Amino acid sequence: MEIARSLQNVPSSYIREILSAASDPKVISLAGGLPDPSTFPIELMRPTFEGLCDTPEVFQYGTTAGYTPLLAFLRDYLRLPESHAAVVCTGSQQGLDLVARAYINPGDKVAMEAPSYLGAMQVFGLVGANMITVSQVESGPDLLQLEQCFKTEKPKMFYAVPDFHNPTGVCWTLETRRKVAELCIQYDVAFIEDAPYRELRFSGEALPLVSSFCPEHSIVFRSFSKIASPGLRIGVVTGKAAYIEPIVKIKQGADLHSSIPMQAALLGLLKHQDFDAHLDKVKALYQSRYQTLYTALESHIPKSCAVKPVDGGMFVWVNIPECDTFELAKVLLSKGVAVVPSPVFYPDANGQPAALRLNFTNSSPEELVKAVKIFSEVIENFS
Ligand SMILES: Cc1ncc(COP(=O)(O)O)c(C=O)c1O
């Protein structure tokens, strides 16, 4: 049977391939975006999981928008305005898919930063979106380019990860947040704010969501994968009710609703008196891993490379001299280190600077230092 045209142009995911090679226990993997499993708050969820056996109602079909007690809790927890609604999704990845299917016709323009999140590019590619990129600088998107893009290309939406971007780790400044919101209102572009790393800030001051400056022009995705566990597969999409209604309709066709027992487990966790202490522990662990990686990079990488500090999240981005980054990643893998080469993060990688994404959350300090030494030696001798 011939596969659908929408799928014919989607290349097999490089990430999936490299992740399977990286699962070899002899490989130090800085390739994935995996949380450290020691952070999974299993003990905090144990009472709720045990209690589920006494609440048979959670094993019945539920409502598409989500488990009602969780939705009620999230309304307060996320301080949603009265006019806004929420839909619980099977990971924020499903939220992205639903938004793309609810709003994008083939050829519709979606603006995004370059580089950008691979999973978003896949989703937008599947619905035939025309992806237009705007360069990312240290403060966020290049604002002059963004305004030009809004003016001339008139995209329907601007998708972005303002907090600890995947893959670069960049966190938008307050000024950029305000300006992007202003431009979205001025040019009537919906702002799609993907915030899975927002709670993983380990230094610097927390900044408001971009959507808090344009609440009627935005949709926000949150994820519980990085602060609870990715296996729960729970994310939540919020925005004004008129934006959320079509998303609920598509979700009904996709899977009726996300798992109710898992939503109940998440609710128990979020209400647990030790949840904040759990978050503090996760952030402290990732901060120390990051510091180990960053210090090792500063002392070992060749002068021709450049790495910028980050204030949170899971990744650092290392600019390297122009080369075949796929070949470099292969050589590194053969020496026991997995990384992700920069071209996979661009809809069109032609002319983009060479870089590698390194994850620091799921390797021990010893592995991080060893990986950096191998990495630096290989780059020094690679041309
Ligand atoms: C930017 C971004 N958005 C969304 C997701 C998907 O997260 P979830 O596990 O909530 O589906 C990821 C996962 O790594 C991500 O990096």
XYZ file of C-alpha atoms and ligand atoms in Angstrom:
399
model
C 0.000 0.000 0.000
C 1.363 3.414 -0.916
C 1.977 5.711 2.049
C 0.226 9.074 2.229
C 1.825 11.950 0.279
C 2.224 13.899 3.526
C 4.592 11.196 4.776
C 6.608 10.759 1.630
C 8.746 13.850 2.220
C 9.427 13.161 5.885
C 12.924 11.709 6.320
C 13.309 8.939 8.896
C 14.164 10.594 12.173
C 17.927 10.946 12.577
C 17.336 11.379 16.294
C 15.651 7.972 16.490
C 18.585 6.394 14.661
C 21.256 8.025 16.782
C 19.329 7.298 19.979
C 19.200 3.616 19.176
C 22.997 3.566 18.566
C 23.454 5.616 21.733
C 21.548 3.105 23.851
C 24.671 0.878 23.754
C 25.844 0.974 27.390
C 29.430 1.505 26.182
C 28.418 4.823 24.579
C 28.239 8.045 26.622
C 25.117 9.627 25.230
C 24.879 13.403 25.178
C 22.476 12.981 22.266
C 18.993 12.563 23.730
C 16.907 14.945 25.792
C 16.389 12.452 28.581
C 15.830 13.411 32.220
C 17.937 11.498 34.761
C 15.737 8.558 35.884
C 16.941 9.032 39.481
C 14.816 12.215 39.513
C 11.528 10.429 38.778
C 9.338 11.192 41.827
C 8.108 7.618 42.158
C 7.893 7.713 45.959
C 5.807 10.898 45.812
C 3.449 9.181 43.368
C 3.298 5.870 45.242
C 0.345 6.836 47.535
C -1.703 7.975 44.525
C -0.852 4.900 42.466
C -1.807 2.653 45.392
C -4.998 4.667 45.934
C -6.036 4.231 42.290
C -7.175 0.688 43.108
C -9.877 2.245 45.322
C -11.093 4.683 42.656
C -12.518 2.482 39.871
C -14.048 5.560 38.195
C -10.611 6.598 36.836
C -10.564 3.388 34.772
C -13.736 4.417 32.892
C -13.749 6.535 29.687
C -13.300 10.197 30.543
C -13.831 13.597 28.959
C -11.621 14.681 26.054
C -10.342 17.905 27.634
C -8.945 15.994 30.610
C -9.598 14.564 34.075
C -11.884 17.152 35.677
C -10.086 17.378 39.079
C -6.738 17.857 37.257
C -8.213 20.556 34.998
C -9.644 22.346 38.047
C -6.257 22.175 39.801
C -4.357 23.390 36.716
C -6.647 26.405 36.360
C -5.324 27.682 39.712
C -1.795 26.306 39.408
C -1.255 27.972 36.018
C -3.300 31.059 36.989
C -5.405 30.824 33.833
C -7.555 33.851 33.021
C -11.320 33.205 33.266
C -11.710 33.331 29.460
C -9.012 30.686 28.884
C -9.391 26.922 28.622
C -7.063 23.930 28.907
C -6.814 20.527 27.275
C -4.662 17.761 28.729
C -2.637 15.988 26.027
C -0.563 12.846 25.678
C 2.667 14.796 26.140
C 3.058 18.321 24.810
C 4.141 16.626 21.563
C 0.526 15.603 21.011
C -0.514 19.188 21.694
C 1.773 20.326 18.876
C 0.310 17.743 16.522
C -3.268 18.744 17.394
C -2.578 22.450 16.925
C -0.943 21.793 13.560
C -3.904 19.690 12.425
C -6.493 22.112 13.799
C -5.013 25.233 12.228
C -2.673 24.489 9.318
C -3.727 23.886 5.713
C -1.058 22.680 3.269
C 1.060 25.681 2.255
C 0.116 27.821 5.268
C 3.111 29.675 6.633
C 4.530 28.912 10.081
C 7.391 31.082 11.341
C 9.956 29.561 13.683
C 13.445 30.249 14.931
C 16.440 28.665 13.215
C 17.561 26.333 14.662
C 14.331 24.841 16.014
C 12.845 21.821 17.838
C 13.004 18.778 15.607
C 9.664 17.352 16.829
C 7.868 20.585 15.883
C 9.394 20.564 12.414
C 8.196 16.975 11.942
C 4.647 17.855 12.979
C 4.469 20.979 10.820
C 6.042 19.051 7.926
C 3.334 16.368 8.150
C 0.529 18.893 7.676
C 2.353 20.487 4.731
C 3.164 23.777 6.450
C 5.503 26.182 4.722
C 8.138 26.723 7.446
C 9.763 30.151 7.377
C 12.763 30.654 9.643
C 14.098 33.643 11.530
C 17.665 33.552 12.895
C 18.133 33.124 16.601
C 20.555 35.437 18.388
C 21.624 35.482 22.052
C 18.520 37.396 23.203
C 16.006 35.291 21.215
C 14.786 35.711 17.630
C 16.380 38.461 15.539
C 13.654 41.087 15.954
C 14.299 42.958 12.703
C 14.102 39.716 10.733
C 10.992 38.703 12.652
C 9.151 41.926 11.861
C 10.181 41.685 8.211
C 8.927 38.099 8.151
C 5.575 39.055 9.716
C 5.213 41.991 7.297
C 6.104 40.262 4.049
C 5.315 36.571 4.634
C 2.224 37.043 6.837
C 2.613 33.706 8.680
C -0.389 32.255 10.490
C 1.621 31.427 13.598
C 5.037 31.867 15.184
C 6.203 28.711 16.997
C 8.962 29.187 19.599
C 10.648 27.783 22.718
C 11.552 30.962 24.667
C 12.793 29.209 27.844
C 16.007 27.189 27.475
C 15.549 26.466 23.841
C 15.975 23.031 22.322
C 18.612 22.791 20.824
C 20.535 25.971 21.801
C 19.643 26.538 25.472
C 18.941 30.239 24.709
C 16.485 31.998 27.045
C 14.782 35.075 25.578
C 15.335 38.391 27.362
C 12.425 40.313 28.876
C 12.707 42.990 26.214
C 12.509 40.398 23.423
C 9.496 38.758 25.068
C 7.610 42.059 25.159
C 8.568 42.967 21.602
C 7.610 39.578 20.128
C 4.215 39.793 21.847
C 3.753 43.318 20.489
C 4.605 42.170 16.946
C 2.237 39.199 17.185
C -0.609 41.538 18.149
C 0.341 44.155 15.550
C 0.561 41.657 12.645
C -2.127 39.279 13.935
C 0.144 36.254 14.172
C -0.733 33.560 16.757
C 2.154 32.956 19.161
C 2.692 29.248 19.880
C 4.740 29.082 23.088
C 6.319 25.693 23.802
C 7.597 25.688 27.401
C 8.748 22.187 28.459
C 11.987 23.462 30.068
C 10.559 26.532 31.795
C 10.621 25.039 35.302
C 14.231 23.879 34.876
C 15.800 27.289 35.589
C 18.791 26.835 37.883
C 20.239 30.361 37.762
C 19.072 33.892 37.000
C 15.651 35.393 37.467
C 12.413 33.785 36.207
C 10.877 35.745 33.318
C 7.201 35.998 32.362
C 5.797 33.827 29.582
C 5.780 35.665 26.261
C 2.072 34.835 26.065
C 1.444 36.802 29.273
C 2.024 39.904 27.095
C -0.342 38.700 24.336
C -2.802 36.354 26.095
C -5.477 36.658 23.407
C -3.001 35.864 20.600
C -1.277 32.815 22.004
C -1.403 29.107 22.773
C 0.903 27.666 25.449
C 2.214 24.099 25.700
C 3.463 22.806 29.028
C 4.968 19.440 29.705
C 5.311 17.317 32.815
C 7.973 15.141 31.165
C 10.961 17.012 32.521
C 9.682 17.812 36.020
C 7.825 14.544 36.699
C 8.444 11.760 34.172
C 8.190 11.489 30.380
C 6.587 8.030 30.630
C 3.453 9.571 32.175
C 2.968 11.262 28.761
C 1.140 14.312 30.087
C 1.226 17.841 28.785
C -1.336 20.625 28.792
C -2.315 23.147 26.134
C -3.891 26.441 27.194
C -5.207 29.551 25.494
C -8.406 31.518 24.979
C -11.437 29.210 24.754
C -11.952 29.923 21.034
C -8.396 28.681 20.305
C -8.778 25.528 22.436
C -12.193 24.302 21.177
C -10.910 23.129 17.727
C -7.995 21.384 19.459
C -10.401 19.401 21.659
C -12.358 18.401 18.526
C -9.226 17.012 16.844
C -8.158 15.236 20.038
C -11.511 13.486 20.223
C -10.791 11.934 16.826
C -7.177 11.181 17.740
C -7.513 9.295 21.040
C -10.776 10.296 22.830
C -8.703 11.403 25.826
C -5.335 10.926 27.531
C -4.992 8.198 30.181
C -7.126 9.107 33.218
C -5.124 7.000 35.753
C -1.948 8.818 34.659
C -3.680 12.205 34.983
C -4.840 11.211 38.476
C -1.256 10.199 39.354
C 0.041 13.551 38.124
C -2.587 15.401 40.158
C -1.514 13.527 43.301
C 2.094 14.464 42.598
C 1.394 18.164 41.964
C -0.612 18.349 45.211
C 2.050 16.540 47.250
C 3.577 18.735 49.964
C 7.067 17.665 48.854
C 6.619 18.459 45.155
C 8.423 21.818 45.417
C 11.321 20.183 47.259
C 11.447 17.553 44.479
C 11.700 20.318 41.860
C 14.506 22.008 43.807
C 16.408 18.716 43.883
C 16.039 18.191 40.134
C 17.274 21.715 39.426
C 20.244 21.380 41.787
C 21.270 18.092 40.144
C 21.060 19.534 36.633
C 22.910 22.676 37.661
C 25.835 20.638 38.981
C 25.876 18.435 35.836
C 25.797 21.551 33.670
C 28.633 23.158 35.606
C 30.733 20.020 35.213
C 30.107 19.938 31.462
C 30.632 23.661 30.956
C 33.860 23.784 32.983
C 35.222 20.755 31.105
C 34.306 22.351 27.763
C 35.944 25.640 28.716
C 39.178 23.918 29.606
C 39.358 21.340 26.799
C 37.619 22.413 23.577
C 39.808 23.835 20.819
C 39.897 27.645 20.441
C 38.075 27.297 17.118
C 34.914 26.189 19.009
C 32.545 28.346 21.048
C 30.071 27.534 23.778
C 27.636 29.894 25.530
C 26.573 29.496 29.177
C 22.918 28.628 29.924
C 20.682 29.319 32.945
C 18.627 26.137 32.782
C 17.145 23.434 30.607
C 18.984 20.380 29.344
C 21.279 21.427 26.507
C 24.331 23.386 25.466
C 25.120 24.233 21.871
C 28.735 24.120 20.735
C 29.697 26.021 17.595
C 32.465 24.230 15.740
C 34.535 24.925 12.610
C 32.767 24.250 9.282
C 32.822 20.517 8.557
C 30.596 17.550 7.711
C 28.842 17.436 11.085
C 27.129 14.082 10.340
C 30.510 12.512 9.620
C 31.900 14.099 12.796
C 28.980 12.681 14.841
C 29.690 9.237 13.334
C 33.384 9.417 14.258
C 32.439 10.521 17.785
C 30.014 7.610 18.059
C 32.770 5.189 17.013
C 34.854 6.621 19.903
C 31.970 6.118 22.331
C 30.296 9.565 22.467
C 26.874 10.348 20.973
C 25.924 13.937 20.072
C 23.415 15.522 17.673
C 24.743 17.435 14.632
C 23.221 20.854 13.910
C 21.664 20.314 10.422
C 18.811 18.206 11.846
C 17.531 21.311 13.653
C 16.899 23.366 10.503
C 14.140 22.986 7.887
C 16.898 23.981 5.430
C 20.422 23.649 6.824
C 22.182 25.147 3.782
C 24.507 27.958 4.833
C 23.882 27.464 8.559
C 26.884 27.407 10.918
C 28.171 24.016 12.108
C 27.368 23.087 15.705
C 26.565 20.156 17.967
C 23.894 19.814 20.672
C 25.048 18.314 23.950
C 22.704 17.103 26.685
C 23.948 17.285 30.273
C 21.075 15.818 32.332
C 21.485 12.090 31.870
C 25.225 11.386 32.274
C 27.330 11.197 35.429
C 29.954 13.922 36.078
C 32.716 11.396 35.223
C 31.017 10.539 31.915
C 30.555 14.222 31.066
C 34.248 14.974 31.604
C 35.344 11.862 29.688
C 32.996 12.721 26.804
C 34.371 16.277 26.587
C 37.964 15.009 26.445
C 37.127 12.592 23.606
C 35.011 15.227 21.871
C 37.793 17.838 22.042
C 40.461 15.457 20.784
C 38.316 14.311 17.849
C 37.386 17.878 16.826
C 41.016 19.010 17.062
C 41.969 16.375 14.492
C 38.831 16.469 12.310
C 38.702 18.345 9.048
C 10.806 21.882 22.720
C 10.076 20.623 23.002
N 8.739 20.601 22.880
C 8.025 19.493 23.143
C 8.644 18.326 23.556
C 7.801 17.103 23.801
O 7.664 16.872 25.157
P 6.581 15.872 25.771
O 7.349 14.790 26.442
O 5.768 16.691 26.725
O 5.738 15.342 24.653
C 10.036 18.300 23.702
C 10.696 17.063 24.121
O 11.872 16.954 24.313
C 10.762 19.482 23.422
O 12.098 19.540 23.535
